[in-house]
Amino acid sequence: MGLFLGSAHYLLAGVVFALLVRALLGKKAIRRNGEPLRNPPDTLPLVGNGIQFLQPRWNLLSWFDKCQRQFGYETLALTVPTLPPGVLIHDPKNLDYVFKHEGLFTKGNFVKTRSWDLFGNGIINADGDFWKLQRKAGLSFLNTANLRVLTGVALPQYLSESVKELEAAKPDQVVDLQDVFHEITTKLMGKMAYNMEMHFSSPFSSSFDHASGCTAQRFQNPLYPLTEFFFGHKFRQSISTVKKFGLEIVSRAMRDAKSISSSPPPSTSPDDEKLDSISGSLIHSLLSAIPDSPSTVADAALTYLSAGRDTTGQALTWTFYLLLSHPEVLVKIRDEVRGVLAREQAPLDTSSSLPFSPAVLTPLSAPYSLAVFYESLRLYPPIPFEIRQAQAATTLPDGTFLPKDSVLVWCLWAMQRSRLTWGEDADQFRPERWLDENGTIKHKGAAEFPVFYGGARSCLGRKMAEGIAVQVIPVVAWGWEFEGAWEGGQERRSGDSLTLPMEGGLPVFVRRRGETTGR
Ligand code: HEM
């Protein structure tokens, strides 16, 4: 169900809600140095910025960007009937303060009530002991030894299976690259985290996507309990499919644990043995950390799945979208591959679906490819904006006073396009900005490049995502040529979702490159 801009009932309810909240919190207003904050562009009397929040998310992202372009680092008042009084921050100093005071700025009831049905007690929603237990389980899943199996065994195997679809494509056949990338990340997470063979095209995935879209709309529609009561049948069905799947992961893991202790698995090839030895490591850590609550373990497992699979698959999709219009970057990626293969004395393999063994590609050996990934994450952050709620009154470094319960919003989409932070060419896709004169990666702090969040709750899977990207991007860029296959050539957009999936996927025509095959 869409969001209807002209829906008078939304607006009316929004106005009433805004007035009530203001009446309750008005006494302790948000101020900077005693003065009220300026309003963002297009602010209206009574409804404030509510109209922007009712629009499809793609338009909302553009509006956030407009705010940043007009006001630079200035913190602005945000008045949205669906939100308690709040601010829109742009200044990295303020964001740094948020990251350093994780206990003060939490998701709060506002976010949790909206994402509860989908994520329950999963790590994204959890605080306190539940969060610590899940974070610990995640850290042990993402340890160095497991990451080595990921890049040395699991990823080459799944990458090789997935590129067969590219290999088999006829010249006039359309391939959806987003599906190809999602299939790789789904298989990886399924096997390594849960010891399950999972595919992107399963009913679980479409249910999860639908539930994620509806959950995202809850942040914009103040009447969601009412509209879902009447029109939420599909949403409820999707949630039920997703939850059932979560419990299936848990009961499978419990069965696995029993069968492994009674009879060890038959020995296979050394690579399979390595992969089998770590498979299911996340779900087993979660089960031993939270032995009494299968439903919490299921929530945790689903949250990890979404955090790891969707973000990385989507980031790769936007990367290739950018590469389609930047052939000069493709040339440099291929130059880098040539250099790595020569240094490692790794041969081209014309007999298999993979043009060479991807295990030689690491963030250290392929810094240009990593820079391409970062540059794509800068322009298309998989989690494009964040909301936190102040748990006590506080003052931001720029002097903005926030009463308890104020909402803080920052839009990565806008901040990562700021000319103040990224220079005059901030809108351009230029991977070189990430490299120093020796071709080594220049790191940016989390407050300026918050794509993996920052502080105590920063992304646990950053290394995993980077390890995947520096293999997938060069292998696919080396092996195949692509051409966009969508009508009209307009920009691709993301639909309503908690992350940034490309609406309609990334349809392309594919051709194997001559350099790979010797043809
Ligand atoms: C390009 C890929 C990725 C991006 C851009 C990304 C981004 C983020 C962001 C912004 C957050 C904070 C979300 C919030 O609390 O609102 C986060 C948290 C998290 N991410 Fe990632 N992520 C990526 C890949 C991964 C992967 C591969 C995993 C592996 C399983 C993962 C696991 C997690 C977990 C467990 C958290 C929650 C951390 C906590 O609350 O302590 N992420 N990620």
Coordinates of C-alpha atoms and ligand atoms in Angstrom, one line a residue:
M1 CA 0.0 0.0 0.0
G2 CA 1.4 3.4 -0.9
L3 CA 1.6 6.6 1.0
F4 CA -0.9 9.0 -0.2
L5 CA 0.3 12.5 -0.2
G6 CA -3.2 14.0 -0.4
S7 CA -4.7 11.9 2.3
A8 CA -6.5 14.4 4.5
H9 CA -6.9 11.9 7.3
Y10 CA -3.1 11.4 7.6
L11 CA -2.6 15.1 7.8
L12 CA -5.3 15.7 10.3
A13 CA -4.1 13.0 12.6
G14 CA -0.5 14.3 12.1
V15 CA -1.5 17.8 13.1
V16 CA -3.4 16.6 16.2
F17 CA -0.4 14.4 17.2
A18 CA 2.1 17.2 16.6
L19 CA 0.1 19.6 18.8
L20 CA -0.2 17.0 21.5
V21 CA 3.5 16.3 21.5
R22 CA 4.3 19.9 21.5
A23 CA 2.0 20.6 24.3
L24 CA 3.7 17.9 26.4
L25 CA 7.3 18.7 25.5
G26 CA 7.0 22.4 24.7
K27 CA 8.2 23.7 28.0
K28 CA 11.7 22.4 27.5
A29 CA 12.2 23.3 23.9
I30 CA 15.2 22.4 21.7
R31 CA 17.5 25.5 21.6
R32 CA 21.0 26.5 20.4
N33 CA 22.6 29.1 22.6
G34 CA 19.1 30.1 23.9
E35 CA 17.7 30.6 20.4
P36 CA 15.3 28.3 18.5
L37 CA 16.8 26.4 15.6
R38 CA 16.2 27.3 12.0
N39 CA 13.7 25.2 10.0
P40 CA 14.6 23.2 7.0
P41 CA 13.3 24.2 3.5
D42 CA 9.6 23.5 2.7
T43 CA 8.6 23.6 6.4
L44 CA 4.8 24.4 6.7
P45 CA 2.8 25.8 9.6
L46 CA 1.4 23.0 11.9
V47 CA 2.5 20.0 9.8
G48 CA 6.1 21.2 9.8
N49 CA 8.1 18.7 7.7
G50 CA 5.4 16.1 7.8
I51 CA 4.6 16.3 4.1
Q52 CA 8.2 15.3 3.2
F53 CA 7.9 12.3 5.5
L54 CA 4.8 11.1 3.8
Q55 CA 6.5 11.0 0.4
P56 CA 8.2 7.9 -1.0
R57 CA 11.5 7.4 0.6
W58 CA 13.5 8.3 -2.5
N59 CA 12.0 11.8 -2.5
L60 CA 12.6 12.0 1.3
L61 CA 16.3 11.3 0.6
S62 CA 16.5 14.1 -2.0
W63 CA 14.9 16.5 0.5
F64 CA 17.5 15.6 3.2
D65 CA 20.1 16.3 0.6
K66 CA 18.5 19.7 -0.2
C67 CA 18.7 20.6 3.6
Q68 CA 22.4 19.7 3.7
R69 CA 23.1 21.7 0.6
Q70 CA 21.3 24.8 1.9
F71 CA 22.4 24.7 5.5
G72 CA 25.8 22.9 5.5
Y73 CA 26.7 21.6 9.0
E74 CA 23.9 23.6 10.8
T75 CA 21.6 21.5 13.0
L76 CA 18.0 22.1 12.0
A77 CA 14.7 21.8 13.8
L78 CA 12.7 18.8 12.6
T79 CA 9.0 18.9 13.1
V80 CA 7.2 15.8 11.9
P81 CA 3.8 14.9 13.2
T82 CA 5.0 11.2 13.4
L83 CA 8.0 12.1 15.5
P84 CA 8.6 13.7 18.9
P85 CA 10.3 17.1 18.6
G86 CA 13.7 16.6 17.0
V87 CA 16.7 17.8 15.1
L88 CA 18.3 16.9 11.8
I89 CA 22.1 16.9 12.3
H90 CA 24.8 17.2 9.6
D91 CA 27.9 18.2 11.5
P92 CA 30.4 15.2 12.0
K93 CA 31.2 16.7 15.4
N94 CA 27.7 16.1 16.5
L95 CA 27.6 12.6 15.1
D96 CA 30.9 11.8 16.8
Y97 CA 29.3 12.8 20.1
V98 CA 26.3 10.5 19.4
F99 CA 28.6 7.5 18.6
K100 CA 30.6 8.2 21.8
H101 CA 27.5 8.3 24.0
E102 CA 25.8 5.1 22.8
G103 CA 23.8 4.7 26.1
L104 CA 22.4 8.3 25.8
F105 CA 21.3 8.0 22.2
T106 CA 19.4 4.7 21.7
K107 CA 16.7 3.7 19.2
G108 CA 14.2 4.4 22.0
N109 CA 10.6 3.4 22.0
F110 CA 9.9 5.2 18.8
V111 CA 12.0 3.0 16.6
K112 CA 11.6 -0.2 18.6
T113 CA 7.8 -0.3 18.6
R114 CA 7.9 0.1 14.8
S115 CA 10.5 -2.6 14.1
W116 CA 9.4 -5.0 16.8
D117 CA 7.2 -7.2 14.6
L118 CA 10.0 -7.9 12.2
F119 CA 13.1 -7.9 14.4
G120 CA 11.8 -8.6 17.9
N121 CA 14.7 -9.0 20.3
G122 CA 17.3 -9.2 17.4
I123 CA 20.6 -7.4 17.9
I124 CA 19.4 -4.3 15.9
N125 CA 16.6 -3.7 18.5
A126 CA 18.2 -5.2 21.6
D127 CA 19.8 -3.3 24.5
G128 CA 21.6 -4.3 27.7
D129 CA 22.3 -8.0 28.2
F130 CA 20.4 -9.3 25.2
W131 CA 22.5 -7.0 23.0
K132 CA 25.8 -8.0 24.7
L133 CA 25.1 -11.7 24.2
Q134 CA 24.3 -11.3 20.6
R135 CA 27.2 -9.1 19.9
K136 CA 29.5 -11.6 21.5
A137 CA 28.1 -14.4 19.4
G138 CA 28.5 -12.3 16.3
L139 CA 32.2 -11.5 17.2
S140 CA 33.0 -15.1 17.5
F141 CA 31.2 -15.9 14.2
L142 CA 33.2 -13.2 12.4
N143 CA 36.6 -14.1 13.9
T144 CA 39.7 -14.1 11.7
A145 CA 39.7 -17.9 11.1
N146 CA 36.1 -17.9 9.9
L147 CA 36.8 -14.9 7.7
R148 CA 39.7 -16.8 6.2
V149 CA 37.4 -19.7 5.3
L150 CA 34.9 -17.1 3.9
T151 CA 37.5 -15.6 1.5
G152 CA 39.5 -18.8 0.8
V153 CA 36.7 -21.4 0.4
A154 CA 33.1 -20.3 0.7
L155 CA 33.1 -17.1 -1.4
P156 CA 35.1 -18.6 -4.3
Q157 CA 32.7 -21.5 -4.4
Y158 CA 29.5 -19.5 -4.3
L159 CA 30.9 -16.8 -6.7
S160 CA 31.8 -19.5 -9.2
E161 CA 28.2 -21.0 -9.0
S162 CA 26.6 -17.6 -9.4
V163 CA 28.6 -16.4 -12.3
K164 CA 27.5 -19.5 -14.3
E165 CA 24.3 -17.5 -14.8
L166 CA 26.4 -14.7 -16.5
E167 CA 28.3 -17.3 -18.4
A168 CA 25.2 -18.9 -19.7
A169 CA 23.4 -15.7 -20.7
K170 CA 22.6 -15.2 -24.4
P171 CA 23.5 -11.8 -26.0
D172 CA 19.8 -10.7 -26.0
Q173 CA 19.0 -12.2 -22.6
V174 CA 18.4 -9.8 -19.6
V175 CA 20.1 -10.8 -16.4
D176 CA 19.3 -9.1 -13.1
L177 CA 22.6 -8.4 -11.4
Q178 CA 20.9 -7.6 -8.1
D179 CA 19.6 -11.2 -8.0
V180 CA 23.0 -12.5 -8.8
F181 CA 24.7 -10.6 -5.9
H182 CA 21.9 -11.4 -3.5
E183 CA 22.2 -15.1 -4.3
I184 CA 25.9 -15.0 -3.4
T185 CA 25.3 -13.2 -0.1
T186 CA 22.3 -15.4 0.8
K187 CA 24.2 -18.6 0.2
L188 CA 27.2 -17.3 2.2
M189 CA 25.1 -16.3 5.2
G190 CA 23.0 -19.4 5.0
K191 CA 25.9 -21.8 5.0
M192 CA 28.4 -20.0 7.3
A193 CA 25.9 -18.6 9.8
Y194 CA 23.2 -21.3 9.8
N195 CA 24.6 -24.3 8.0
M196 CA 21.6 -24.2 5.6
E197 CA 21.4 -24.1 1.9
M198 CA 19.5 -20.9 1.3
H199 CA 18.5 -19.2 -2.0
F200 CA 17.5 -15.6 -2.7
S201 CA 14.4 -16.7 -4.6
S202 CA 12.9 -18.5 -1.7
P203 CA 9.4 -17.5 -0.3
F204 CA 11.2 -16.3 2.8
S205 CA 13.1 -13.6 0.8
S206 CA 10.0 -12.1 -0.8
S207 CA 8.2 -12.2 2.5
F208 CA 11.1 -10.5 4.2
D209 CA 11.3 -7.8 1.5
H210 CA 7.6 -7.1 1.9
A211 CA 7.8 -7.0 5.7
S212 CA 10.8 -4.7 5.5
G213 CA 8.9 -2.3 3.1
C214 CA 5.9 -2.2 5.4
T215 CA 8.1 -1.7 8.5
A216 CA 9.8 1.3 6.8
Q217 CA 6.4 2.8 6.0
R218 CA 5.6 2.7 9.7
F219 CA 8.2 5.4 10.3
Q220 CA 6.3 7.7 7.9
N221 CA 2.6 6.9 8.4
P222 CA 1.3 8.1 11.8
L223 CA -1.9 6.0 11.3
Y224 CA -0.1 2.7 10.7
P225 CA -2.0 0.7 13.4
L226 CA -5.2 1.7 11.8
T227 CA -4.2 1.2 8.1
E228 CA -2.6 -2.1 9.0
F229 CA -5.7 -3.3 10.8
F230 CA -7.6 -2.9 7.5
F231 CA -5.0 -3.4 4.8
G232 CA -2.2 -5.3 6.6
H233 CA -3.2 -8.8 5.7
K234 CA -0.2 -9.4 3.4
F235 CA 2.2 -7.8 6.0
R236 CA 0.9 -10.1 8.7
Q237 CA 1.3 -13.1 6.4
S238 CA 4.8 -12.0 5.5
I239 CA 5.8 -11.6 9.2
S240 CA 4.4 -15.0 9.9
T241 CA 6.4 -16.6 7.0
V242 CA 9.6 -14.8 8.2
K243 CA 9.1 -15.9 11.8
K244 CA 8.4 -19.5 10.8
F245 CA 11.6 -19.5 8.9
G246 CA 13.5 -18.1 11.9
L247 CA 12.2 -20.9 14.1
E248 CA 13.1 -23.4 11.3
I249 CA 16.7 -22.2 11.4
V250 CA 16.8 -22.7 15.2
S251 CA 15.2 -26.2 15.2
R252 CA 17.6 -27.3 12.4
A253 CA 20.5 -26.0 14.4
M254 CA 19.4 -28.0 17.4
R255 CA 19.0 -31.2 15.4
D256 CA 22.5 -30.5 13.8
A257 CA 24.0 -30.2 17.3
K258 CA 22.6 -33.5 18.3
S259 CA 23.6 -35.4 15.2
I260 CA 27.1 -34.0 15.2
S261 CA 27.7 -35.1 18.8
S262 CA 26.4 -38.6 18.0
S263 CA 28.0 -39.2 14.6
P264 CA 30.7 -37.0 13.0
P265 CA 30.0 -36.0 9.4
P266 CA 31.7 -38.1 6.6
S267 CA 34.9 -36.6 5.5
T268 CA 34.9 -34.8 2.1
S269 CA 37.5 -32.7 0.3
P270 CA 39.8 -30.5 2.4
D271 CA 37.9 -27.4 1.3
D272 CA 34.5 -28.8 2.2
E273 CA 35.9 -29.9 5.5
K274 CA 37.1 -26.4 6.3
L275 CA 33.7 -25.0 5.3
D276 CA 31.8 -27.7 7.2
S277 CA 33.9 -27.1 10.3
I278 CA 32.7 -23.5 10.7
S279 CA 29.2 -23.9 9.2
G280 CA 26.4 -22.9 11.5
S281 CA 28.9 -21.2 13.8
L282 CA 26.7 -18.2 14.4
I283 CA 23.5 -20.0 15.2
H284 CA 25.4 -22.4 17.5
S285 CA 27.0 -19.5 19.4
L286 CA 23.5 -17.8 19.7
L287 CA 22.0 -21.0 21.0
S288 CA 24.6 -21.5 23.6
A289 CA 24.4 -17.8 24.6
I290 CA 20.6 -17.8 24.9
P291 CA 19.6 -21.4 25.6
D292 CA 16.2 -20.8 27.0
S293 CA 14.5 -18.8 24.3
P294 CA 14.3 -20.2 20.8
S295 CA 12.2 -17.3 19.6
T296 CA 14.9 -14.8 20.7
V297 CA 17.5 -16.9 19.0
A298 CA 15.3 -16.9 15.9
D299 CA 15.0 -13.1 16.0
A300 CA 18.7 -12.8 16.4
A301 CA 19.4 -15.1 13.5
L302 CA 17.0 -13.2 11.2
T303 CA 18.5 -9.9 12.2
Y304 CA 22.0 -11.1 11.3
L305 CA 20.7 -12.5 8.0
S306 CA 19.2 -9.2 7.0
A307 CA 22.2 -7.2 8.3
G308 CA 24.7 -9.3 6.4
R309 CA 22.9 -10.4 3.2
D310 CA 20.8 -7.4 2.1
T311 CA 23.3 -4.6 2.8
T312 CA 26.2 -6.3 1.0
G313 CA 24.1 -7.6 -1.9
Q314 CA 22.6 -4.1 -2.5
A315 CA 26.0 -2.3 -2.1
L316 CA 27.4 -4.5 -4.9
T317 CA 24.4 -3.8 -7.1
W318 CA 24.8 0.0 -6.7
T319 CA 28.6 -0.4 -7.4
F320 CA 27.9 -2.1 -10.8
Y321 CA 25.2 0.5 -11.5
L322 CA 27.9 3.2 -11.1
L323 CA 30.4 1.1 -13.1
L324 CA 28.0 1.0 -16.1
S325 CA 28.4 4.7 -16.5
H326 CA 32.2 4.8 -15.6
P327 CA 34.1 2.6 -18.0
E328 CA 37.3 4.3 -17.0
V329 CA 36.9 2.9 -13.5
L330 CA 36.4 -0.6 -15.0
V331 CA 39.7 -0.2 -16.9
K332 CA 41.5 0.6 -13.6
I333 CA 39.9 -2.3 -11.8
R334 CA 41.1 -4.6 -14.6
D335 CA 44.6 -3.1 -14.4
E336 CA 44.7 -3.8 -10.7
V337 CA 43.7 -7.4 -11.3
R338 CA 46.5 -7.8 -13.9
G339 CA 49.0 -6.5 -11.4
V340 CA 47.8 -8.8 -8.6
L341 CA 47.8 -11.8 -10.8
A342 CA 51.4 -11.0 -12.0
R343 CA 52.6 -10.4 -8.4
E344 CA 51.0 -13.6 -7.1
Q345 CA 52.0 -15.5 -10.2
A346 CA 48.3 -16.6 -10.4
P347 CA 47.3 -17.9 -13.8
L348 CA 44.2 -17.1 -15.7
D349 CA 41.8 -20.1 -15.9
T350 CA 40.1 -20.3 -19.2
S351 CA 38.4 -23.7 -18.4
S352 CA 36.2 -22.6 -15.4
S353 CA 33.5 -20.1 -14.9
L354 CA 35.8 -18.0 -12.7
P355 CA 38.5 -16.3 -14.8
F356 CA 41.1 -16.8 -12.0
S357 CA 41.2 -17.8 -8.3
P358 CA 39.6 -14.9 -6.4
A359 CA 41.4 -15.8 -3.1
V360 CA 44.4 -13.7 -4.3
L361 CA 42.2 -10.6 -3.9
T362 CA 42.1 -9.0 -0.4
P363 CA 41.6 -5.5 0.8
L364 CA 45.4 -5.1 1.0
S365 CA 46.2 -6.5 -2.4
A366 CA 43.3 -4.8 -4.2
P367 CA 43.0 -1.3 -2.7
Y368 CA 41.6 0.3 -5.9
S369 CA 38.7 -2.2 -5.8
L370 CA 38.1 -1.4 -2.1
A371 CA 38.1 2.3 -3.0
V372 CA 35.5 1.6 -5.7
F373 CA 33.4 -0.1 -3.0
Y374 CA 33.8 2.7 -0.5
E375 CA 32.9 5.3 -3.1
S376 CA 29.7 3.4 -4.0
L377 CA 28.8 3.1 -0.3
R378 CA 29.4 6.8 0.0
L379 CA 26.9 7.7 -2.7
Y380 CA 24.5 4.8 -2.1
P381 CA 24.6 3.9 1.7
P382 CA 22.7 0.7 2.3
I383 CA 21.2 2.2 5.5
P384 CA 20.5 5.7 4.2
F385 CA 19.2 7.4 7.4
E386 CA 19.2 6.7 11.1
I387 CA 17.0 7.8 14.0
R388 CA 17.9 7.9 17.7
Q389 CA 16.2 9.2 20.7
A390 CA 17.9 11.1 23.6
Q391 CA 17.4 9.1 26.9
A392 CA 18.3 12.2 29.0
A393 CA 18.6 16.0 28.3
T394 CA 22.0 16.8 26.7
T395 CA 23.8 19.4 24.7
L396 CA 25.5 18.6 21.4
P397 CA 29.0 19.9 20.6
D398 CA 27.5 22.7 18.5
G399 CA 25.6 24.0 21.5
T400 CA 22.2 22.5 20.6
F401 CA 20.3 21.6 23.8
L402 CA 18.1 18.5 23.5
P403 CA 15.5 17.7 26.1
K404 CA 14.9 14.1 27.1
D405 CA 13.1 12.1 24.4
S406 CA 14.1 14.4 21.6
V407 CA 14.6 12.6 18.3
L408 CA 17.9 12.9 16.4
V409 CA 17.9 12.2 12.7
W410 CA 20.9 12.0 10.4
C411 CA 20.8 11.1 6.7
L412 CA 23.9 9.3 5.5
W413 CA 22.7 9.8 1.9
A414 CA 22.9 13.6 2.4
M415 CA 26.0 13.7 4.8
Q416 CA 28.1 11.6 2.4
R417 CA 27.4 14.1 -0.4
S418 CA 28.4 17.1 1.7
R419 CA 30.9 19.4 -0.1
L420 CA 32.2 20.6 3.2
T421 CA 33.3 17.0 4.0
W422 CA 34.1 15.6 0.6
G423 CA 35.0 18.7 -1.5
E424 CA 33.5 20.3 -4.5
D425 CA 33.3 17.1 -6.5
A426 CA 31.2 15.4 -3.7
D427 CA 28.5 14.4 -6.2
Q428 CA 30.9 12.6 -8.5
F429 CA 31.9 9.0 -8.4
R430 CA 35.6 9.2 -8.0
P431 CA 37.3 6.2 -6.2
E432 CA 40.6 8.0 -6.2
R433 CA 39.5 10.2 -3.4
W434 CA 40.0 7.1 -1.1
L435 CA 43.7 6.6 -2.1
D436 CA 46.9 8.4 -1.2
E437 CA 49.8 9.0 -3.6
N438 CA 51.1 5.5 -2.9
G439 CA 47.8 3.9 -3.8
T440 CA 47.1 3.0 -0.2
I441 CA 43.6 3.4 1.2
K442 CA 42.9 6.7 3.1
H443 CA 40.5 5.9 6.0
K444 CA 37.8 8.3 7.0
G445 CA 36.4 8.4 10.6
A446 CA 33.0 7.1 11.3
A447 CA 31.6 10.5 12.0
E448 CA 32.4 11.6 8.4
F449 CA 31.7 8.3 6.8
P450 CA 29.0 6.7 9.0
V451 CA 28.1 4.0 6.5
F452 CA 29.1 1.2 9.0
Y453 CA 27.8 3.2 12.0
G454 CA 30.3 4.1 14.8
G455 CA 31.2 3.6 18.4
A456 CA 30.2 0.5 20.5
R457 CA 27.4 -0.5 18.1
S458 CA 29.3 -0.2 14.9
C459 CA 28.7 -2.8 12.2
L460 CA 30.1 -6.2 13.1
G461 CA 30.3 -7.4 9.5
R462 CA 32.4 -4.6 8.0
K463 CA 35.4 -6.9 7.4
M464 CA 33.2 -9.6 5.9
A465 CA 31.5 -7.1 3.6
E466 CA 34.9 -5.7 2.5
G467 CA 36.3 -9.2 2.0
I468 CA 33.3 -10.1 -0.2
A469 CA 33.5 -6.8 -2.2
V470 CA 37.2 -7.1 -3.1
Q471 CA 36.6 -10.5 -4.6
V472 CA 33.3 -10.0 -6.3
I473 CA 33.9 -6.6 -7.9
P474 CA 37.2 -7.4 -9.6
V475 CA 36.1 -11.0 -10.7
V476 CA 32.9 -9.8 -12.2
A477 CA 34.4 -6.7 -13.7
W478 CA 37.3 -8.7 -15.2
G479 CA 35.2 -11.5 -16.6
W480 CA 32.2 -9.7 -18.2
E481 CA 31.1 -6.6 -20.0
F482 CA 27.7 -5.2 -19.1
E483 CA 25.2 -2.9 -20.7
G484 CA 22.1 -1.5 -19.0
A485 CA 18.9 -3.2 -20.2
W486 CA 16.2 -1.0 -18.8
E487 CA 13.8 1.2 -20.9
G488 CA 14.6 4.9 -21.2
G489 CA 17.9 4.8 -19.4
Q490 CA 16.5 6.8 -16.4
E491 CA 18.3 6.7 -13.0
R492 CA 17.6 3.6 -11.0
R493 CA 15.9 4.2 -7.6
S494 CA 15.3 2.4 -4.4
G495 CA 11.8 1.6 -3.2
D496 CA 10.5 1.8 0.4
S497 CA 12.5 -0.5 2.6
L498 CA 14.7 -0.5 5.7
T499 CA 17.7 -0.8 3.4
L500 CA 18.4 0.3 -0.2
P501 CA 17.3 -2.3 -2.6
M502 CA 17.3 -1.2 -6.3
E503 CA 13.6 -1.1 -7.3
G504 CA 13.1 -3.5 -10.2
G505 CA 16.7 -4.9 -9.8
L506 CA 19.6 -4.1 -12.1
P507 CA 18.7 -5.5 -15.5
V508 CA 21.7 -5.9 -17.8
F509 CA 22.9 -7.6 -21.0
V510 CA 26.1 -9.6 -20.4
R511 CA 29.0 -10.6 -22.6
R512 CA 32.1 -12.5 -21.6
R513 CA 35.3 -10.5 -22.1
G514 CA 37.9 -11.7 -24.7
E515 CA 40.8 -11.1 -22.4
T516 CA 39.4 -13.8 -20.0
T517 CA 38.9 -16.5 -22.6
G518 CA 41.7 -15.7 -25.0
R519 CA 39.1 -15.2 -27.7
Ligands
HEM1 C1 28.1 -3.1 2.9 C2 27.7 -3.8 3.9 C3 27.2 -3.3 5.2 C4 26.8 -2.1 5.7 C5 26.8 -0.8 4.9 C6 26.4 -2.2 7.1 C7 26.0 -1.2 7.8 C8 25.6 -1.3 9.2 C9 25.0 -0.2 9.9 C10 24.8 1.2 9.5 C11 24.7 -0.7 11.2 C12 24.0 0.1 12.3 C13 22.5 -0.2 12.2 C14 21.7 0.4 13.3 O1 21.8 -0.1 14.4 O2 20.8 1.2 13.0 C15 25.1 -2.1 11.2 C16 25.0 -2.9 12.2 C17 25.2 -4.2 12.2 N1 25.8 -5.0 11.1 FE1 26.3 -4.2 9.3 N2 26.6 -3.5 7.4 C18 27.0 -4.2 6.4 C19 27.3 -5.6 6.3 C20 27.2 -6.4 7.4 C21 27.5 -7.8 7.4 C22 28.2 -8.6 6.2 C23 27.2 -8.3 8.6 C24 27.5 -9.8 9.0 C25 26.7 -10.5 9.5 C26 26.7 -7.2 9.4 C27 26.3 -7.3 10.7 C28 25.9 -6.3 11.5 C29 25.4 -6.4 12.8 C30 25.3 -7.7 13.6 C31 25.0 -5.1 13.3 C32 24.5 -4.7 14.6 C33 25.6 -4.3 15.5 C34 25.1 -3.9 16.9 O3 24.0 -3.4 17.1 O4 25.9 -4.1 17.9 N3 26.7 -6.1 8.6 N4 25.6 -2.4 9.9

